[in-house]
Coordinates of C-alpha atoms in Angstrom, one line a residue:
Chain A
X245 CA 20.0 252.7 1.2
X246 CA 16.8 254.7 1.1
X247 CA 16.4 254.2 -2.7
X248 CA 16.9 250.5 -2.4
X249 CA 14.3 250.2 0.4
X250 CA 11.9 252.3 -1.7
X251 CA 12.4 249.9 -4.7
X252 CA 11.8 246.8 -2.6
X253 CA 8.7 248.4 -0.9
X254 CA 7.3 249.3 -4.3
X255 CA 7.6 245.6 -5.4
X256 CA 5.9 244.5 -2.1
X257 CA 3.1 247.0 -2.9
X258 CA 2.8 245.5 -6.4
X259 CA 2.6 242.1 -4.9
X260 CA -0.3 243.2 -2.7
X261 CA -2.3 244.1 -5.8
X262 CA -1.5 240.8 -7.5
X263 CA 1.8 241.4 -9.4
X264 CA 4.3 238.9 -8.0
X265 CA 8.0 239.7 -8.8
X266 CA 10.6 238.0 -6.7
X267 CA 13.4 240.2 -5.5
X268 CA 17.2 239.5 -5.4
X269 CA 19.3 241.8 -3.2
X270 CA 22.9 241.4 -4.6
X271 CA 26.1 242.7 -3.1
X272 CA 29.7 241.8 -2.6
X273 CA 31.1 240.6 0.8
X274 CA 30.6 243.0 3.7
X275 CA 28.4 245.4 1.7
X276 CA 25.4 245.3 4.1
X277 CA 22.9 243.1 2.3
X278 CA 21.9 241.4 5.6
X279 CA 21.4 244.8 7.2
X280 CA 19.2 245.9 4.3
X281 CA 17.1 242.7 4.6
X282 CA 16.8 243.2 8.4
X283 CA 15.4 246.7 7.7
X284 CA 12.9 245.3 5.2
X285 CA 11.8 242.7 7.8
X286 CA 11.4 245.4 10.4
X287 CA 9.2 247.5 8.1
X288 CA 7.1 244.5 7.1
X289 CA 7.0 242.7 10.4
X290 CA 3.3 241.8 10.3
X291 CA 3.5 240.2 6.8
X292 CA 7.0 238.8 6.4
X293 CA 8.9 235.7 7.7
X294 CA 12.6 235.9 7.7
X295 CA 15.0 232.9 7.3
X296 CA 18.8 233.1 7.4
X297 CA 21.1 230.5 6.0
X298 CA 24.4 230.7 7.9
X299 CA 26.2 227.9 6.2
X300 CA 25.9 225.6 3.2
X301 CA 22.5 223.9 3.3
X302 CA 22.6 220.1 2.9
X303 CA 19.1 219.1 4.0
X304 CA 16.0 219.8 2.0
X305 CA 14.1 220.3 5.2
X306 CA 16.0 223.5 5.9
X307 CA 14.4 225.2 2.9
X308 CA 10.9 223.8 3.3
X309 CA 8.6 226.5 4.7
X310 CA 6.5 225.9 7.8
X311 CA 2.7 226.2 7.6
X312 CA 2.7 229.4 9.6
X313 CA 5.0 231.2 7.1
X314 CA 3.7 234.6 6.1
X315 CA 3.0 235.8 2.6
X316 CA 6.3 237.5 2.2
X317 CA 9.4 235.3 2.7
X318 CA 12.8 236.9 3.3
X319 CA 15.7 234.5 2.7
X320 CA 19.2 235.7 3.7
X321 CA 22.4 234.3 2.2
X322 CA 20.9 232.2 -0.7
X323 CA 24.4 231.5 -2.0
X324 CA 24.4 228.8 0.6
X325 CA 21.8 226.8 -1.4
X326 CA 24.3 225.2 -3.8
X327 CA 27.6 223.4 -3.7
X328 CA 29.9 223.9 -6.6
X329 CA 30.4 220.2 -7.3
X330 CA 28.8 217.4 -9.2
X331 CA 25.7 216.4 -7.3
X332 CA 25.8 219.6 -5.3
X333 CA 22.8 221.4 -6.9
X334 CA 19.9 219.3 -5.6
X335 CA 18.9 221.8 -2.9
X336 CA 19.2 224.6 -5.4
X337 CA 16.8 222.8 -7.8
X338 CA 14.3 222.4 -4.9
X339 CA 14.7 226.1 -4.1
X340 CA 14.0 227.1 -7.7
X341 CA 11.0 224.8 -7.8
X342 CA 9.7 226.3 -4.5
X343 CA 10.0 230.0 -5.6
X344 CA 8.4 229.3 -9.0
X345 CA 5.4 227.3 -7.7
X346 CA 4.5 229.1 -4.5
X347 CA 2.2 232.2 -4.3
X348 CA 4.4 233.8 -1.8
X349 CA 6.8 236.7 -2.6
X350 CA 10.4 235.8 -2.1
X351 CA 13.0 238.5 -1.2
X352 CA 16.4 237.0 -1.2
X353 CA 20.0 238.1 -0.6
X354 CA 23.0 236.8 -2.7
X355 CA 26.7 237.2 -2.8
X356 CA 27.5 239.1 -6.0
X357 CA 29.9 236.5 -7.3
X358 CA 27.7 233.5 -6.6
X359 CA 24.8 235.4 -8.2
X360 CA 26.8 236.1 -11.4
X361 CA 27.9 232.4 -11.6
X362 CA 24.4 231.1 -11.0
X363 CA 22.9 233.6 -13.3
X364 CA 25.1 232.4 -16.2
X365 CA 24.5 228.8 -15.4
X366 CA 20.8 228.7 -14.5
X367 CA 19.5 232.1 -15.7
X368 CA 18.7 233.1 -12.2
X369 CA 17.4 236.6 -13.3
X370 CA 14.3 234.9 -14.8
X371 CA 13.3 233.8 -11.3
X372 CA 14.1 237.2 -9.8
X373 CA 12.9 239.9 -12.1
X374 CA 13.6 242.6 -9.5
X375 CA 17.4 242.9 -8.8
X376 CA 18.6 245.3 -6.2
X377 CA 22.4 245.9 -6.3
X378 CA 23.6 247.5 -3.2
X379 CA 25.7 250.6 -4.1
X380 CA 28.9 251.6 -2.5
X381 CA 28.6 254.1 0.4
X382 CA 29.3 257.7 0.0
X383 CA 32.1 259.3 2.2
X384 CA 29.6 261.0 4.5
X385 CA 27.5 257.8 4.9
X386 CA 30.7 255.9 5.8
X387 CA 31.5 258.6 8.4
X388 CA 28.0 258.3 9.9
X389 CA 28.1 254.4 9.8
X390 CA 31.4 254.3 11.7
X391 CA 30.8 257.2 14.2
X392 CA 27.3 256.2 15.2
X393 CA 28.7 253.7 17.7
X394 CA 30.5 256.4 19.6
X395 CA 29.3 259.4 21.7
X396 CA 29.7 263.0 20.5
X397 CA 33.4 264.0 20.5
X398 CA 34.3 260.6 22.0
X399 CA 36.8 260.0 19.3
X400 CA 39.8 262.4 19.2
X401 CA 41.2 263.1 15.7
X402 CA 44.8 264.3 15.9
X403 CA 47.8 264.8 13.7
X404 CA 51.5 264.0 14.3
X405 CA 53.1 266.7 16.6
X406 CA 55.6 267.7 13.9
X407 CA 52.8 268.3 11.5
X408 CA 50.5 270.6 13.5
X409 CA 49.9 272.8 10.5
X410 CA 47.9 271.1 7.8
X411 CA 49.9 271.1 4.6
X412 CA 48.7 273.2 1.7
X413 CA 49.4 270.4 -0.7
X414 CA 49.7 266.8 0.3
X415 CA 50.1 263.5 -1.5
X416 CA 47.2 261.1 -1.3
X417 CA 47.7 257.5 -2.5
X418 CA 44.8 256.5 -4.7
X419 CA 44.1 252.7 -4.7
X420 CA 43.4 251.4 -8.1
X421 CA 42.3 247.8 -8.8
X422 CA 43.7 246.5 -12.1
X423 CA 42.1 243.2 -13.0
X424 CA 44.4 243.0 -16.1
X425 CA 47.4 242.9 -13.7
X426 CA 45.4 241.0 -11.0
X427 CA 46.4 243.4 -8.2
X428 CA 45.6 246.6 -6.4
X429 CA 48.2 249.4 -6.8
X430 CA 48.5 252.7 -5.0
X431 CA 49.1 255.7 -7.1
X432 CA 50.5 258.8 -5.4
X433 CA 48.4 261.9 -6.4
X434 CA 49.2 265.4 -5.2
X435 CA 46.0 267.0 -3.6
X436 CA 45.2 270.6 -2.7
X437 CA 44.0 270.8 0.9
X438 CA 40.8 272.7 0.1
X439 CA 39.3 272.8 3.7
X440 CA 42.6 274.1 4.9
X441 CA 42.7 276.8 2.2
X442 CA 39.1 277.8 3.1
X443 CA 40.0 278.2 6.7
X444 CA 43.1 280.2 5.9
X445 CA 41.3 282.5 3.5
X446 CA 38.3 283.1 5.7
X447 CA 40.5 283.4 8.9
X448 CA 38.6 280.6 10.5
X449 CA 40.1 278.2 13.0
X450 CA 40.6 274.8 11.4
X451 CA 37.8 272.5 12.4
X452 CA 37.4 269.1 10.8
X453 CA 40.3 268.8 8.4
X454 CA 42.0 266.0 10.2
X455 CA 38.8 264.1 10.6
X456 CA 38.1 264.7 6.9
X457 CA 41.4 263.2 6.0
X458 CA 40.8 260.2 8.2
X459 CA 37.5 259.4 6.4
X460 CA 38.9 260.3 3.0
X461 CA 41.6 257.7 3.4
X462 CA 39.1 255.2 4.7
X463 CA 36.7 256.0 1.9
X464 CA 39.4 255.7 -0.8
X465 CA 40.8 252.4 0.6
X466 CA 37.4 250.8 1.2
X467 CA 35.9 252.0 -2.1
X468 CA 32.7 252.6 -0.1
X469 CA 32.4 249.1 1.3
X470 CA 31.1 249.5 4.9
X471 CA 32.6 246.2 6.2
X472 CA 36.1 247.1 4.8
X473 CA 35.8 250.6 6.1
X474 CA 35.0 249.4 9.6
X475 CA 37.9 247.1 9.6
X476 CA 40.3 249.9 8.5
X477 CA 38.9 252.1 11.2
X478 CA 39.5 249.4 13.8
X479 CA 43.0 248.8 12.6
X480 CA 43.8 252.5 12.8
X481 CA 42.0 253.3 16.0
X482 CA 44.1 253.7 19.2
X483 CA 41.0 254.4 21.3
X484 CA 39.9 257.1 21.7
X485 CA 42.5 258.6 19.4
X486 CA 43.0 258.2 15.6
X487 CA 45.2 260.0 13.1
X488 CA 45.2 259.9 9.3
X489 CA 48.7 258.3 9.2
X490 CA 47.3 255.2 11.0
X491 CA 44.7 254.4 8.3
X492 CA 46.5 251.6 6.4
X493 CA 46.6 251.1 2.7
X494 CA 46.8 247.5 1.7
X495 CA 48.0 246.0 -1.6
X496 CA 48.6 242.3 -1.7
X497 CA 50.8 240.9 -4.4
X498 CA 49.0 237.6 -4.8
X499 CA 50.8 234.6 -6.3
X500 CA 48.9 231.4 -6.1
X501 CA 48.7 228.1 -7.9
X502 CA 45.5 227.6 -9.9
X503 CA 44.0 225.2 -7.4
X504 CA 44.7 227.6 -4.5
X505 CA 43.1 230.4 -6.5
X506 CA 40.1 228.3 -7.1
X507 CA 39.7 227.7 -3.3
X508 CA 40.0 231.4 -2.7
X509 CA 37.3 232.0 -5.3
X510 CA 35.0 229.7 -3.5
X511 CA 35.7 231.5 -0.2
X512 CA 35.0 234.8 -1.9
X513 CA 31.8 233.5 -3.5
X514 CA 30.4 231.9 -0.4
X515 CA 31.8 234.6 2.0
X516 CA 32.2 232.0 4.8
X517 CA 33.3 228.3 4.4
X518 CA 34.3 225.6 6.7
X519 CA 37.3 223.3 5.8
X520 CA 35.0 220.3 5.4
X521 CA 32.9 222.3 2.9
X522 CA 36.0 223.2 0.9
X523 CA 37.2 219.6 0.8
X524 CA 33.7 218.5 -0.3
X525 CA 33.7 220.9 -3.2
X526 CA 37.3 220.4 -4.5
X527 CA 37.0 216.6 -3.9
X528 CA 40.3 216.3 -2.1
X529 CA 41.1 216.4 1.6
X530 CA 44.8 216.2 1.0
X531 CA 45.1 219.5 -0.8
X532 CA 42.9 221.5 1.5
X533 CA 45.3 221.9 4.5
X534 CA 48.2 223.0 2.2
X535 CA 45.9 225.4 0.3
X536 CA 44.4 226.9 3.4
X537 CA 47.9 227.3 5.0
X538 CA 49.1 229.1 1.8
X539 CA 46.1 231.5 1.9
X540 CA 46.5 232.1 5.6
X541 CA 50.2 232.9 5.3
X542 CA 49.6 235.3 2.5
X543 CA 47.1 237.0 4.8
X544 CA 44.3 236.7 2.3
X545 CA 41.9 234.8 4.5
X546 CA 41.3 234.4 8.3
X547 CA 39.5 231.9 10.5
X548 CA 36.7 233.3 12.6
X549 CA 35.6 232.1 16.1
X550 CA 33.1 229.7 14.6
X551 CA 35.7 228.0 12.5
X552 CA 34.7 229.6 9.1
X553 CA 37.3 230.9 6.7
X554 CA 36.6 234.3 5.3
X555 CA 38.5 236.7 3.0
X556 CA 40.3 239.4 5.1
X557 CA 38.4 242.7 4.7
X558 CA 41.6 244.7 4.1
X559 CA 42.6 242.2 1.3
X560 CA 39.2 242.1 -0.3
X561 CA 39.8 244.4 -3.2
X562 CA 43.2 242.8 -4.0
X563 CA 41.6 239.4 -3.9
X564 CA 38.7 240.5 -6.2
X565 CA 41.2 242.0 -8.7
X566 CA 43.2 238.8 -8.7
X567 CA 40.2 236.6 -9.2
X568 CA 39.0 238.8 -12.1
X569 CA 42.4 238.5 -13.7
X570 CA 42.1 234.7 -13.6
X571 CA 38.4 234.9 -14.5
X572 CA 37.5 232.7 -11.6
X573 CA 34.8 235.1 -10.7
X574 CA 32.7 236.8 -13.4
Chain B
X156 CA 76.2 241.7 -76.8
X157 CA 78.8 244.3 -76.2
X158 CA 76.3 246.1 -74.0
X159 CA 75.7 243.0 -72.0
X160 CA 79.4 242.5 -71.5
X161 CA 79.7 246.1 -70.3
X162 CA 76.9 245.8 -67.8
X163 CA 78.3 242.5 -66.5
X164 CA 81.7 244.1 -66.2
X165 CA 80.2 247.1 -64.4
X166 CA 78.4 244.8 -62.0
X167 CA 81.5 242.9 -61.3
X168 CA 83.4 246.2 -60.7
X169 CA 80.6 247.3 -58.3
X170 CA 80.9 244.0 -56.4
X171 CA 84.7 244.4 -56.2
X172 CA 84.2 247.9 -54.9
X173 CA 82.3 246.7 -51.8
X174 CA 84.6 247.2 -48.9
X175 CA 84.8 245.0 -45.8
X176 CA 83.4 247.9 -43.6
X177 CA 80.1 247.9 -45.6
X178 CA 79.7 244.1 -45.4
X179 CA 80.4 244.2 -41.6
X180 CA 77.9 247.0 -41.2
X181 CA 75.2 245.1 -43.1
X182 CA 75.9 242.0 -41.1
X183 CA 75.8 243.9 -37.9
X184 CA 72.4 245.6 -38.9
X185 CA 70.9 242.2 -39.6
X186 CA 72.3 240.7 -36.4
X187 CA 71.0 243.6 -34.3
X188 CA 67.6 243.3 -35.9
X189 CA 67.6 239.5 -35.1
X190 CA 68.7 240.0 -31.5
X191 CA 66.3 242.9 -31.0
X192 CA 63.5 240.8 -32.3
X193 CA 64.4 238.0 -29.9
X194 CA 64.6 240.5 -26.9
X195 CA 61.2 242.0 -27.8
X196 CA 59.7 238.6 -28.0
X197 CA 61.1 237.5 -24.6
X198 CA 60.1 240.8 -22.9
X199 CA 56.6 240.9 -24.3
X200 CA 56.0 237.2 -23.5
X201 CA 57.1 237.8 -19.9
X202 CA 54.9 240.8 -19.7
X203 CA 51.9 238.9 -21.2
X204 CA 52.3 236.1 -18.6
X205 CA 51.8 238.7 -15.8
X206 CA 48.6 239.9 -17.3
X207 CA 45.0 238.5 -17.3
X208 CA 44.1 236.1 -20.0
X209 CA 42.6 238.7 -22.3
X210 CA 45.6 241.0 -21.7
X211 CA 47.9 238.1 -22.5
X212 CA 46.3 237.6 -25.8
X213 CA 46.4 241.3 -26.7
X214 CA 50.1 241.6 -25.9
X215 CA 51.0 238.4 -27.8
X216 CA 49.1 239.9 -30.7
X217 CA 51.7 242.6 -31.2
X218 CA 54.8 240.5 -31.0
X219 CA 54.9 239.4 -34.7
X220 CA 54.0 243.0 -35.8
X221 CA 56.9 244.5 -33.8
X222 CA 59.3 241.8 -35.1
X223 CA 58.3 242.5 -38.7
X224 CA 58.7 246.2 -38.2
X225 CA 62.2 245.7 -36.9
X226 CA 63.1 243.4 -39.8
X227 CA 61.6 245.8 -42.4
X228 CA 63.7 248.7 -41.0
X229 CA 66.8 246.5 -41.1
X230 CA 66.1 245.4 -44.7
X231 CA 65.4 248.9 -45.7
X232 CA 68.8 250.0 -44.5
X233 CA 70.6 247.0 -46.2
X234 CA 68.8 247.7 -49.5
X235 CA 69.7 251.3 -49.3
X236 CA 73.3 250.4 -49.0
X237 CA 73.0 248.0 -51.9
X238 CA 71.4 250.8 -54.0
X239 CA 74.2 253.2 -53.2
X240 CA 76.8 250.6 -54.2
X241 CA 75.2 249.3 -57.4
X242 CA 73.2 252.4 -58.6
X243 CA 72.1 251.7 -62.2
X244 CA 73.3 248.1 -62.1
X245 CA 70.7 247.4 -59.5
X246 CA 68.2 246.3 -62.1
X247 CA 70.6 243.7 -63.4
X248 CA 71.3 242.6 -59.8
X249 CA 67.5 242.4 -59.3
X250 CA 67.3 240.2 -62.3
X251 CA 69.9 237.9 -61.0
X252 CA 68.2 237.9 -57.6
X253 CA 64.9 237.1 -59.2
X254 CA 66.3 234.2 -61.0
X255 CA 67.9 232.9 -57.8
X256 CA 64.6 233.3 -56.0
X257 CA 62.8 231.5 -58.8
X258 CA 65.2 228.5 -58.8
X259 CA 66.9 228.3 -55.5
X260 CA 65.2 230.1 -52.6
X261 CA 61.7 230.4 -53.8
X262 CA 60.4 228.4 -50.7
X263 CA 62.3 230.7 -48.4
X264 CA 60.7 233.7 -50.2
X265 CA 57.3 232.1 -50.0
X266 CA 57.8 231.6 -46.3
X267 CA 58.7 235.2 -45.9
X268 CA 55.6 236.4 -47.8
X269 CA 53.5 233.8 -45.8
X270 CA 54.9 235.4 -42.6
X271 CA 53.8 238.9 -43.8
X272 CA 50.3 237.5 -44.6
X273 CA 50.1 235.8 -41.2
X274 CA 51.1 238.9 -39.4
X275 CA 48.7 241.3 -41.1
X276 CA 45.8 239.0 -42.1
X277 CA 45.9 237.1 -38.8
X278 CA 44.5 233.7 -39.8
X279 CA 46.0 232.8 -36.4
X280 CA 48.0 234.6 -33.6
X281 CA 50.5 233.7 -31.0
X282 CA 48.7 231.9 -28.2
X283 CA 46.1 230.4 -30.5
X284 CA 45.4 226.6 -30.6
X285 CA 45.5 225.7 -34.3
X286 CA 45.4 222.7 -36.6
X287 CA 47.7 223.4 -39.5
X288 CA 48.5 220.6 -42.0
X289 CA 49.0 217.5 -39.9
X290 CA 49.8 219.4 -36.7
X291 CA 47.8 220.6 -33.8
X292 CA 49.1 222.8 -31.0
X293 CA 49.5 226.2 -29.4
X294 CA 51.3 228.8 -31.5
X295 CA 54.3 230.0 -29.5
X296 CA 56.0 232.1 -32.1
X297 CA 55.4 233.5 -35.6
X298 CA 58.8 234.2 -37.3
X299 CA 59.9 235.5 -40.7
X300 CA 60.2 232.0 -42.0
X301 CA 58.2 229.7 -39.8
X302 CA 55.6 229.3 -37.2
X303 CA 56.4 227.4 -34.0
X304 CA 53.8 225.2 -32.4
X305 CA 53.8 223.2 -29.2
X306 CA 51.8 220.0 -29.5
X307 CA 49.8 218.5 -26.7
X308 CA 52.7 216.0 -26.2
X309 CA 55.0 219.0 -25.6
X310 CA 56.8 218.6 -28.9
X311 CA 58.0 221.8 -30.5
X312 CA 57.0 221.8 -34.2
X313 CA 58.3 224.3 -36.7
X314 CA 55.9 224.8 -39.6
X315 CA 56.9 226.7 -42.7
X316 CA 54.8 229.9 -43.2
X317 CA 54.1 229.0 -46.8
X318 CA 51.8 226.2 -45.7
X319 CA 49.0 228.8 -45.2
X320 CA 48.8 229.1 -49.0
X321 CA 47.9 225.5 -49.6
X322 CA 46.6 224.2 -46.3
X323 CA 43.5 225.1 -44.4
X324 CA 44.0 226.6 -40.9
X325 CA 41.6 225.9 -38.0
X326 CA 42.0 228.2 -35.0
X327 CA 40.2 227.0 -31.9
X328 CA 40.0 230.3 -30.2
X329 CA 40.8 233.0 -32.8
X330 CA 42.6 235.4 -30.4
X331 CA 40.3 234.8 -27.4
X332 CA 41.7 233.3 -24.2
X333 CA 38.8 230.9 -23.9
X334 CA 38.2 228.0 -26.3
X335 CA 35.4 225.6 -26.9
X336 CA 36.1 222.0 -25.8
X337 CA 33.9 219.1 -27.0
X338 CA 33.7 216.3 -24.4
X339 CA 32.2 213.0 -25.4
X340 CA 31.1 210.3 -23.0
X341 CA 29.7 206.9 -24.0
X342 CA 27.2 205.1 -21.7
X343 CA 25.2 201.9 -21.9
X344 CA 22.1 202.2 -24.0
X345 CA 19.8 201.2 -21.2
X346 CA 21.1 204.0 -18.8
X347 CA 19.0 206.7 -17.4
X348 CA 19.9 209.4 -19.9
X349 CA 18.1 212.2 -18.1
X350 CA 20.2 211.6 -14.9
X351 CA 23.3 211.2 -17.0
X352 CA 22.8 214.5 -18.7
X353 CA 22.2 216.3 -15.4
X354 CA 25.4 214.8 -13.9
X355 CA 27.4 215.8 -17.0
X356 CA 26.0 219.3 -16.9
X357 CA 26.9 219.7 -13.2
X358 CA 30.4 218.4 -13.8
X359 CA 30.9 220.9 -16.6
X360 CA 29.5 224.0 -14.8
X361 CA 31.3 223.2 -11.5
X362 CA 34.7 222.6 -13.1
X363 CA 37.4 225.0 -12.0
X364 CA 38.5 225.4 -15.6
X365 CA 35.1 226.4 -17.2
X366 CA 34.2 229.8 -18.5
X367 CA 30.5 230.6 -19.0
X368 CA 28.9 233.7 -20.3
X369 CA 25.9 234.7 -22.5
X370 CA 28.1 234.3 -25.6
X371 CA 29.9 231.2 -24.2
X372 CA 27.1 228.9 -23.1
X373 CA 27.3 225.3 -22.1
X374 CA 25.6 223.0 -24.6
X375 CA 24.6 219.4 -23.9
X376 CA 23.7 216.9 -26.7
X377 CA 22.6 213.4 -26.6
X378 CA 22.6 210.8 -29.4
X379 CA 21.2 207.3 -29.1
X380 CA 23.2 204.9 -31.2
X381 CA 22.3 201.2 -31.8
X382 CA 24.4 199.7 -28.9
X383 CA 25.3 202.7 -26.8
X384 CA 24.4 206.3 -26.0
X385 CA 26.7 209.2 -26.7
X386 CA 26.6 212.3 -24.4
X387 CA 28.3 215.4 -25.7
X388 CA 29.2 218.5 -23.8
X389 CA 30.3 221.7 -25.6
X390 CA 31.8 224.2 -23.1
X391 CA 34.5 226.8 -23.0
X392 CA 37.7 226.3 -21.1
X393 CA 38.7 229.5 -19.3
X394 CA 42.3 229.3 -20.5
X395 CA 43.0 227.3 -23.7
X396 CA 46.2 226.0 -22.1
X397 CA 44.0 224.0 -19.8
X398 CA 42.1 222.3 -22.6
X399 CA 43.1 218.7 -21.6
X400 CA 43.0 219.4 -17.8
X401 CA 39.4 220.6 -18.3
X402 CA 38.5 217.5 -20.3
X403 CA 40.1 215.2 -17.8
X404 CA 38.4 217.0 -14.8
X405 CA 35.0 216.7 -16.4
X406 CA 35.5 213.0 -17.3
X407 CA 36.8 212.1 -13.9
X408 CA 34.0 213.8 -11.9
X409 CA 31.3 212.7 -14.2
X410 CA 32.3 209.0 -14.1
X411 CA 32.6 209.1 -10.3
X412 CA 29.0 210.4 -10.1
X413 CA 27.8 207.9 -12.9
X414 CA 29.1 205.0 -10.8
X415 CA 27.2 206.3 -7.7
X416 CA 24.0 206.5 -9.8
X417 CA 24.4 203.1 -11.6
X418 CA 25.2 204.6 -15.0
X419 CA 27.5 202.2 -16.8
X420 CA 29.8 202.4 -19.8
X421 CA 28.8 200.4 -22.9
X422 CA 29.2 196.6 -22.4
X423 CA 31.6 194.8 -24.7
X424 CA 29.3 191.8 -25.4
X425 CA 27.1 194.0 -27.6
X426 CA 30.0 194.4 -30.0
X427 CA 30.3 190.6 -30.2
X428 CA 33.6 190.7 -28.4
X429 CA 34.0 187.3 -26.7
X430 CA 34.7 187.2 -23.0
X431 CA 38.4 187.3 -22.0
X432 CA 38.4 183.6 -21.0
X433 CA 37.3 182.5 -24.5
X434 CA 40.1 184.5 -26.1
X435 CA 42.7 182.9 -23.9
X436 CA 41.5 179.4 -24.8

């Protein structure tokens, strides 16, 4: 994320010489926008005030800034500032008024799908001329991100006993999201084991080929999304051991009624929603229980300890493909 | 005269020479083409339902083309057989056919030509919402002779293809999966128009059926009339099949919010309609 931090710091430097351009950090769920904002706050500790919205904001007081607020304001999870319903945009109007009338520089984070929706409806990009879209992680970055929590050689990478020798050619299943079909499919592709070949040709002892395969599978399945990658790692890890075969590949064949799909699109766009918030937005308490039950049984969402519903990380790419098929997210 | 008699006799001889085998073959070719056309339609329709809205439109686009290709191949085979049988008398047969088309089946022929024009010129496609003649509905099939529509009341209407030559066709979506829907609401003249417009806008943009993009914006219009105010929202429904659900959804949620904000519908007394008690007296 070095480039993104550089871009944000350049905008902060411009602000210090009188050029105020608000910043929007945009990313899909579990992509690390809060981490990036935390890093920006750490770098600019003396001149920045950070505010995090952890659920939908209903009270205008929550967005009013105290007198001791510093010149740079960091607002995390700004997708919680609107409710997708009639009469649900009052806080959002206040927010737009605040950022356009104050002298402070606003650095905000947004869920990608909420941003796209709000941008089409309210032209949000006019208020945030600098938009930083968090890119997907590279394979090596994912490896570092996952292994940084463990000591050196704490994790043991191993293969099945009957497959001690690495195969010269093996089949890798490439996940492909087809929004036209509304699902993620796995395409088997034969792959040449280049590290193995190198080791054989150079008469070296094989070193990291199993580890490489573990992270290759994680990288392909997660599409470089760190949150999804971590979840796949946790599901495959039999501490302290892990093997490539334990890294799961997930493809959900989603079949939902339109109202259920709409609720799923809300959960995707807000990242975390309580049942009451869903009821409020769809305007029906009767349908919510049935809908949530359907989404839970299809293993598309889960309920966290705080009572919020979230999209399952391993189902994220399937859900996005399905939502794009229905054009419930843009 | 003698020549005419000879030609007629030769034609009659040719007709007599047609064996049952050839007739059955021709009938079978036509039947196979018809069945194949139906199968292709069913399979492609099923496939299109599995795809995204834009994919659905693209697949439905090729259904009439495939059907016409099948029929043209079948007709080519049948005409070849006829040519083999009649040879030089074909011109005489064509004359007779021409006369019969001119007098008896000219409408059927016009329908067939209309079908070809619809398939290749595409004034509308399968999946479009069109107004054709006195009918409005979704195009479900474009055949050789007629176009099938399903009206909002779920009536299946068969419209002859030749109508496109003398009726104007209005297509609501022209091959796109989204379609503009115009929603009118009427409120009392003394209402707070600004608040009403804001509520209507929020109801539209938060609807589960709406589709918004740079090219498909939401437009709100307001017109003050002598006794009431008309609010008009122009927005695109995500899937044209949800046209009426979208309209109903926006109406319902807007009026709920109007009531909360004291925005009322036009009052009847301004139209000089006497109260109900007076009418009963």
